[in-house]
Short mmCIF file of C-alpha atoms in Angstrom, two decimals:
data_model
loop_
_atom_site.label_atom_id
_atom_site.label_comp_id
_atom_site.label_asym_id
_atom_site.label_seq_id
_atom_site.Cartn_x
_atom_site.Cartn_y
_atom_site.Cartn_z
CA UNK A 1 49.43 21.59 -6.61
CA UNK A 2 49.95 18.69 -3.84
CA UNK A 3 47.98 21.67 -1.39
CA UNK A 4 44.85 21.72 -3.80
CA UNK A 5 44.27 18.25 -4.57
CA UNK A 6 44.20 17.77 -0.88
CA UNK A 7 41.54 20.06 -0.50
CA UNK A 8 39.09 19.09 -3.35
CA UNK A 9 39.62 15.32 -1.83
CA UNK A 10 38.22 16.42 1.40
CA UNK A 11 35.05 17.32 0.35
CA UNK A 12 34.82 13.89 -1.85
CA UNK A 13 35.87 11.82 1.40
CA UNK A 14 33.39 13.56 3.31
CA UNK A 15 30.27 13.03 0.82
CA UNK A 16 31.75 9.06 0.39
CA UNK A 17 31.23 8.73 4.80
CA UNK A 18 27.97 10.11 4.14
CA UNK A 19 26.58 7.65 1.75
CA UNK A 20 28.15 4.90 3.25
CA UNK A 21 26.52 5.51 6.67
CA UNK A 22 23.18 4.44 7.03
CA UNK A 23 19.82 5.50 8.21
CA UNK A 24 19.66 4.66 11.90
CA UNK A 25 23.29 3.98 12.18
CA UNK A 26 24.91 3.87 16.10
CA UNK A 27 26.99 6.85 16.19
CA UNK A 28 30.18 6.33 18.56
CA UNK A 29 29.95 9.18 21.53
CA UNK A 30 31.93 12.70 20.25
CA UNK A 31 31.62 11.77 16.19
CA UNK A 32 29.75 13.78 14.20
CA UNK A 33 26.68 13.00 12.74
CA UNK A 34 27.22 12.48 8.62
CA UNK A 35 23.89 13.41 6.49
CA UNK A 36 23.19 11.09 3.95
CA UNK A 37 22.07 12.48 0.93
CA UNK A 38 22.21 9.57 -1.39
CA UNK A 39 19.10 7.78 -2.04
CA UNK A 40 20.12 3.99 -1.19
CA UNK A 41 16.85 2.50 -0.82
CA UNK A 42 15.41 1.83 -4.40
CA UNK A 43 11.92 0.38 -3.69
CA UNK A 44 9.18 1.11 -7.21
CA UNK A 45 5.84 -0.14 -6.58
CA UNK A 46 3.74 -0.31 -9.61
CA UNK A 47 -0.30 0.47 -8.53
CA UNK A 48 -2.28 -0.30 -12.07
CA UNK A 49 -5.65 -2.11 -12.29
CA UNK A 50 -6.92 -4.75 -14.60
CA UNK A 51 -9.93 -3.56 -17.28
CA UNK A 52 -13.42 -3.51 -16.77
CA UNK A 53 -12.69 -1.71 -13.26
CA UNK A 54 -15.38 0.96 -11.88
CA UNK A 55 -15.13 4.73 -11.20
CA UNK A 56 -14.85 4.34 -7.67
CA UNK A 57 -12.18 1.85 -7.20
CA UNK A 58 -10.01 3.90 -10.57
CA UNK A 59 -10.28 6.93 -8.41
CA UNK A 60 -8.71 4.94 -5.51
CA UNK A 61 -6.34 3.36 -7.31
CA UNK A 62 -5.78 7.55 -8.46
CA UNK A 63 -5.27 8.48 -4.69
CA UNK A 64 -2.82 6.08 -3.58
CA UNK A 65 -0.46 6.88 -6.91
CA UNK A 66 -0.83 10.62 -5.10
CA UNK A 67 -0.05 9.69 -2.31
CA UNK A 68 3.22 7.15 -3.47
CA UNK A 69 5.98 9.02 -5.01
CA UNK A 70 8.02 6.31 -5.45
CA UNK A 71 4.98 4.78 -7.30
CA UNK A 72 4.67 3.94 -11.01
CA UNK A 73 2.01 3.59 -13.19
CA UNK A 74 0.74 1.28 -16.54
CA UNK A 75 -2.22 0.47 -18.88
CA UNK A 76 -4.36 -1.35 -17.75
CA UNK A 77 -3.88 -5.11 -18.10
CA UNK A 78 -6.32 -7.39 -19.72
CA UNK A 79 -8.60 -9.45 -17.79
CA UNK A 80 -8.08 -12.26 -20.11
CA UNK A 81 -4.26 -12.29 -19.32
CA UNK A 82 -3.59 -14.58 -16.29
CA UNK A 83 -2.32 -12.62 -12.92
CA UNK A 84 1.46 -13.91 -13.74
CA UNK A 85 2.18 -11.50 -16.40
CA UNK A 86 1.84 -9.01 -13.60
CA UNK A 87 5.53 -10.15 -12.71
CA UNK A 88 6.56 -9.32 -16.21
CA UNK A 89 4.94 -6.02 -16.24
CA UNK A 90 6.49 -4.76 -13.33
CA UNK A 91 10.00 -6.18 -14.84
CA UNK A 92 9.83 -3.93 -17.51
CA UNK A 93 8.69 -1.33 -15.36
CA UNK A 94 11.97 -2.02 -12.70
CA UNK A 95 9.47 -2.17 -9.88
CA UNK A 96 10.03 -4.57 -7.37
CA UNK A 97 6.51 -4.35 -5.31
CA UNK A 98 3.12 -4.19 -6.67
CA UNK A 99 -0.36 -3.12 -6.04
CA UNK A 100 -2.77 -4.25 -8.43
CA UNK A 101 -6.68 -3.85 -8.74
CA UNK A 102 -9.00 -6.21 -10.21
CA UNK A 103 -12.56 -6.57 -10.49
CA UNK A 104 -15.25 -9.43 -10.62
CA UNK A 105 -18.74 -8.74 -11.90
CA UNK A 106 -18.31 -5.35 -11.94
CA UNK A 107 -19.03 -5.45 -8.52
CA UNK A 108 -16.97 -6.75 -6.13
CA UNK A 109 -12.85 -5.24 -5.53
CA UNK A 110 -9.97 -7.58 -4.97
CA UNK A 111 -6.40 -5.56 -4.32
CA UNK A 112 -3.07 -7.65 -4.37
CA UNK A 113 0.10 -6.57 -2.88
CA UNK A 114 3.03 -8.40 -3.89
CA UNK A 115 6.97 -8.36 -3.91
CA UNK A 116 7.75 -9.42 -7.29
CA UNK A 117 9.04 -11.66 -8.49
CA UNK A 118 9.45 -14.13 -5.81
CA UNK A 119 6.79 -13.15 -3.23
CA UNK A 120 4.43 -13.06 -0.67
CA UNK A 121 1.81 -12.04 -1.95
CA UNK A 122 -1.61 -11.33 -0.34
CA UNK A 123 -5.04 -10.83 -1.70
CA UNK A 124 -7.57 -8.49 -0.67
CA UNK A 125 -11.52 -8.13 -0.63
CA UNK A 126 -11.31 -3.96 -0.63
CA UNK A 127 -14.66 -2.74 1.27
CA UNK A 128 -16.31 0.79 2.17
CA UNK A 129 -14.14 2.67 -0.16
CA UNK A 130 -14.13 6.59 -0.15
CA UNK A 131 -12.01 8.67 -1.99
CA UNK A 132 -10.21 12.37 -1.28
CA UNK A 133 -12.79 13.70 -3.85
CA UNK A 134 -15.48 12.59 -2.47
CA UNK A 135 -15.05 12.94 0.93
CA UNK A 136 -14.30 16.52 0.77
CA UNK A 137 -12.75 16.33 3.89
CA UNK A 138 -10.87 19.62 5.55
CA UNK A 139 -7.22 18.22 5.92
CA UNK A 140 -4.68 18.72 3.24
CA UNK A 141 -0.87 17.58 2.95
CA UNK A 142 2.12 18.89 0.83
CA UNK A 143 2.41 16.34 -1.79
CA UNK A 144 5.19 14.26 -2.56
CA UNK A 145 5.86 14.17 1.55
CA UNK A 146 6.64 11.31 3.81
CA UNK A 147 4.37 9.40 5.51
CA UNK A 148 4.54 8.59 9.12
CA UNK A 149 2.99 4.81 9.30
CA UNK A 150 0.89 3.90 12.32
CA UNK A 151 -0.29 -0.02 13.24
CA UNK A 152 -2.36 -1.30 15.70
CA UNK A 153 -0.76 -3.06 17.91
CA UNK A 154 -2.56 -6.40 17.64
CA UNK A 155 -0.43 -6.73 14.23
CA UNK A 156 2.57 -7.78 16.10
CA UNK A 157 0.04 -10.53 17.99
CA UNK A 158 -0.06 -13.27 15.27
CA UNK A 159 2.72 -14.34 11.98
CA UNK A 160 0.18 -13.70 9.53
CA UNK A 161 -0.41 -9.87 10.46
CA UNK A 162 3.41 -9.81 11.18
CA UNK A 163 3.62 -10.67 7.50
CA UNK A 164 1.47 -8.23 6.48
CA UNK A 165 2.93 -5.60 8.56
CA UNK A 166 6.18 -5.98 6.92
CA UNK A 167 4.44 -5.96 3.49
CA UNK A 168 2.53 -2.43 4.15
CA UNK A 169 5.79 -0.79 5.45
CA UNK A 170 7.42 -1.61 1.98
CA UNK A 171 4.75 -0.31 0.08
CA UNK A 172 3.62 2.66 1.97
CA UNK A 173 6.87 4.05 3.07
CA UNK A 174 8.18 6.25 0.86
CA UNK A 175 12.31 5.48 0.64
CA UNK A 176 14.87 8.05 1.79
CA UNK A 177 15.62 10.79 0.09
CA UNK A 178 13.66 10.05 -2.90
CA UNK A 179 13.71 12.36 -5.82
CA UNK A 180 10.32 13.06 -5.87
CA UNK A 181 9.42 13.40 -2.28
CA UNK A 182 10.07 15.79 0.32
CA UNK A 183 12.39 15.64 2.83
CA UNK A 184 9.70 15.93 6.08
CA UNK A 185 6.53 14.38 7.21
CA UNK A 186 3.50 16.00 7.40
CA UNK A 187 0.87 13.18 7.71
CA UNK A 188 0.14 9.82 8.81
CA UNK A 189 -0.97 6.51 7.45
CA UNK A 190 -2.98 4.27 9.87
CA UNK A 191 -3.78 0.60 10.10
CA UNK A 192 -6.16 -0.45 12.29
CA UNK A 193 -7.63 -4.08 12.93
CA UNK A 194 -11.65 -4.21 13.68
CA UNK A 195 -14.29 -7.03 12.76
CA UNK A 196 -11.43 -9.24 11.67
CA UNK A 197 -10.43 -6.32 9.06
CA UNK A 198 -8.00 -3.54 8.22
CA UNK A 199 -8.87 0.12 8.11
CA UNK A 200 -6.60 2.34 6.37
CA UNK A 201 -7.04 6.19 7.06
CA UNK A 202 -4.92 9.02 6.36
CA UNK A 203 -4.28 12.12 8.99
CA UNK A 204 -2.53 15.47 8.65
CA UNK A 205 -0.34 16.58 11.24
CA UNK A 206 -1.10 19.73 12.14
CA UNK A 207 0.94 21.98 14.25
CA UNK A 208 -0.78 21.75 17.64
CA UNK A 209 -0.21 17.99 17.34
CA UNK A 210 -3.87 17.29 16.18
CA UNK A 211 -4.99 15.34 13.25
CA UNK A 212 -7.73 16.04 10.49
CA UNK A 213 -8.64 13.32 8.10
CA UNK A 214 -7.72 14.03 4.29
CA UNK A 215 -8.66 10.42 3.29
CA UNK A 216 -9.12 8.13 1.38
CA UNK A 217 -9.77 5.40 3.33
CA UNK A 218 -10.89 1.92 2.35
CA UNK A 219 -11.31 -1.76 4.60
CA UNK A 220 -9.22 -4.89 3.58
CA UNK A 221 -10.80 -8.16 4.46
CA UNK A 222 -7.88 -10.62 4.21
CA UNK A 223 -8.83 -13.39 1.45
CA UNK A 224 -5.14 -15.41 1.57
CA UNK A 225 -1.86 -15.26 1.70
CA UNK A 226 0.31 -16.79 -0.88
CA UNK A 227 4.22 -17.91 -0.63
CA UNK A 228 4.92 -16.73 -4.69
CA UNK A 229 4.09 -13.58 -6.84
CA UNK A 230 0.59 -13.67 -7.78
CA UNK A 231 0.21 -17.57 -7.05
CA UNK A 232 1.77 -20.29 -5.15
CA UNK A 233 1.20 -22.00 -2.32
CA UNK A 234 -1.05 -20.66 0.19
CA UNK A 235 0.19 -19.79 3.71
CA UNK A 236 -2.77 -18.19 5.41
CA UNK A 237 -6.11 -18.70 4.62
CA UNK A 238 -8.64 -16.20 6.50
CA UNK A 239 -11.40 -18.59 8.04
CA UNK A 240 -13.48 -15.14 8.97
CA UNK A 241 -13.77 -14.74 4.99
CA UNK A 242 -16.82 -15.05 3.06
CA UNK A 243 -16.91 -14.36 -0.45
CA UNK A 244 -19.49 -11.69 -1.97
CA UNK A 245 -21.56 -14.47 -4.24
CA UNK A 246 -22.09 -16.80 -0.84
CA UNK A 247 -23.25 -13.40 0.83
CA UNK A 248 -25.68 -12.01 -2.05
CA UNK A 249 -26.90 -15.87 -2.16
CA UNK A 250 -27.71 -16.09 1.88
CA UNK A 251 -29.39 -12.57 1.45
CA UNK A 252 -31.61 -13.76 -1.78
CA UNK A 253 -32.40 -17.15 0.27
CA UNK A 254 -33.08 -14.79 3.20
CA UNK A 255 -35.83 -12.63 1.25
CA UNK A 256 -36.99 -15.55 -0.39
CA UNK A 257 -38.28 -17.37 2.49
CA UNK A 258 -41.77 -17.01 3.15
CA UNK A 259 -43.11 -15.24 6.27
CA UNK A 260 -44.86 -16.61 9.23
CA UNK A 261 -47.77 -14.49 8.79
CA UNK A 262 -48.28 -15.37 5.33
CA UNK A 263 -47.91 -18.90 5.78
CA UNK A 264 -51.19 -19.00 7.89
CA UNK A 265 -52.94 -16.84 6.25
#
């Protein structure tokens, strides 16, 4: 009897190293190498939008869900409802980052990430957005499968990209040994900074090392950056920003103005 219990322990002990070793862990010289097969990590990021949203930004908001398996969704939340019941909604939800999409005047997109409930939080002006359906585009990827995440390296240059850097990799990375992901990579998420912006693309690895666009991909322009959920005070404030009403009004009083020729004639 002593003889069996021994060996069913052994198994046990072994499975308990496992779990208690973690990703990345410094492995002493001659030890082997436990697989962990527990999933530790228990990041849930709600992506929902607020009503009165367009086709094309829904459609985005469909894509990144597909490509988030550790993402939840919810109805969509009313626009007269102020931004801090957000918080609330992803409490009931058990998520503990967010991604929501608003818009204003049915024209102009505004994405928010945020770590609920405490923060940062940063808000968006989302720009040239194309979708996996429409793009049509000839790469493909297994879903459910983990994302390789690639930033430019002028991210690491200032604290307020260093900040959002952080923020991305908790959203976009998909935890370990999720239940609904697969256990490889087969694609990568990029972030690249141009024009004072963010470009996010997504690439399929294919087996000769060469990558074909799958999409979607979509431009942040930063608006701020705010020390609470949804609110707060604001840390960063993007001084390359200009909102979409001061642009359509400098474009109106642009076509408005008369023209040389006619003001001689």
């Amino acid at each position: 009897m002593s003889g069996k219990g021994k060996a069913k322990s052994a198994p046990r002990k072994r499975k308990r190293d496992a779990e208690e070793q973690e990703e990345g862990e410094v492995v002493k010289a001659g030890e082997p190498l436990l697989k962990r097969t527990r999933w530790v990590d228990k990041r849930r990021v709600l992506v929902f939008c607020s009503r009165g949203i367009t086709h094309r930004p829904r459609h985005l908001m469909l894509d990144m869900r597909t490509l988030l398996p550790h993402s939840k969704s919810d109805t969509k939340l009313d626009r007269k409802d102020k931004l801090f019941v957000v918080n609330e909604v992803c409490e009931l939800r058990n998520c503990n980052w967010c991604v929501f999409l608003e818009m204003r005047k049915k024209k102009d997109c505004f994405m928010w990430l945020s770590a609920t409930p405490h923060g940062p939080s940063a808000k968006f002006l989302v720009e040239n957005i194309h979708t996996m359906d429409e793009m049509k585009m000839t790469g493909n990827c297994l879903r459910g499968s983990r994302p390789i995440l690639s930033f430019d390296a002028k991210m690491d240059s200032t604290p307020h990209y260093s900040l959002l850097k952080a923020m991305f990799s908790n959203v976009f990375s998909v935890p370990f040994n999720h239940p609904k992901s697969k256990p490889f990579h087969d694609h990568v998420f990029t972030f690249s900074l141009l024009d004072n912006r963010i470009w996010f693309r997504n690439f399929q690895i294919l087996e000769d090392d060469n990558l074909v666009e799958v999409g979607p991909k979509f431009c942040l322009n930063l608006v701020r950056i705010f020390d609470g959920s949804f609110g707060g005070a604001t840390i960063y404030e993007s001084p390359t920003y200009i909102s979409p009403n001061e642009d359509r009004r400098e474009m109106a009083k642009a076509s408005a103005r008369p023209s040389p020729h006619s003001a001689k004639t």
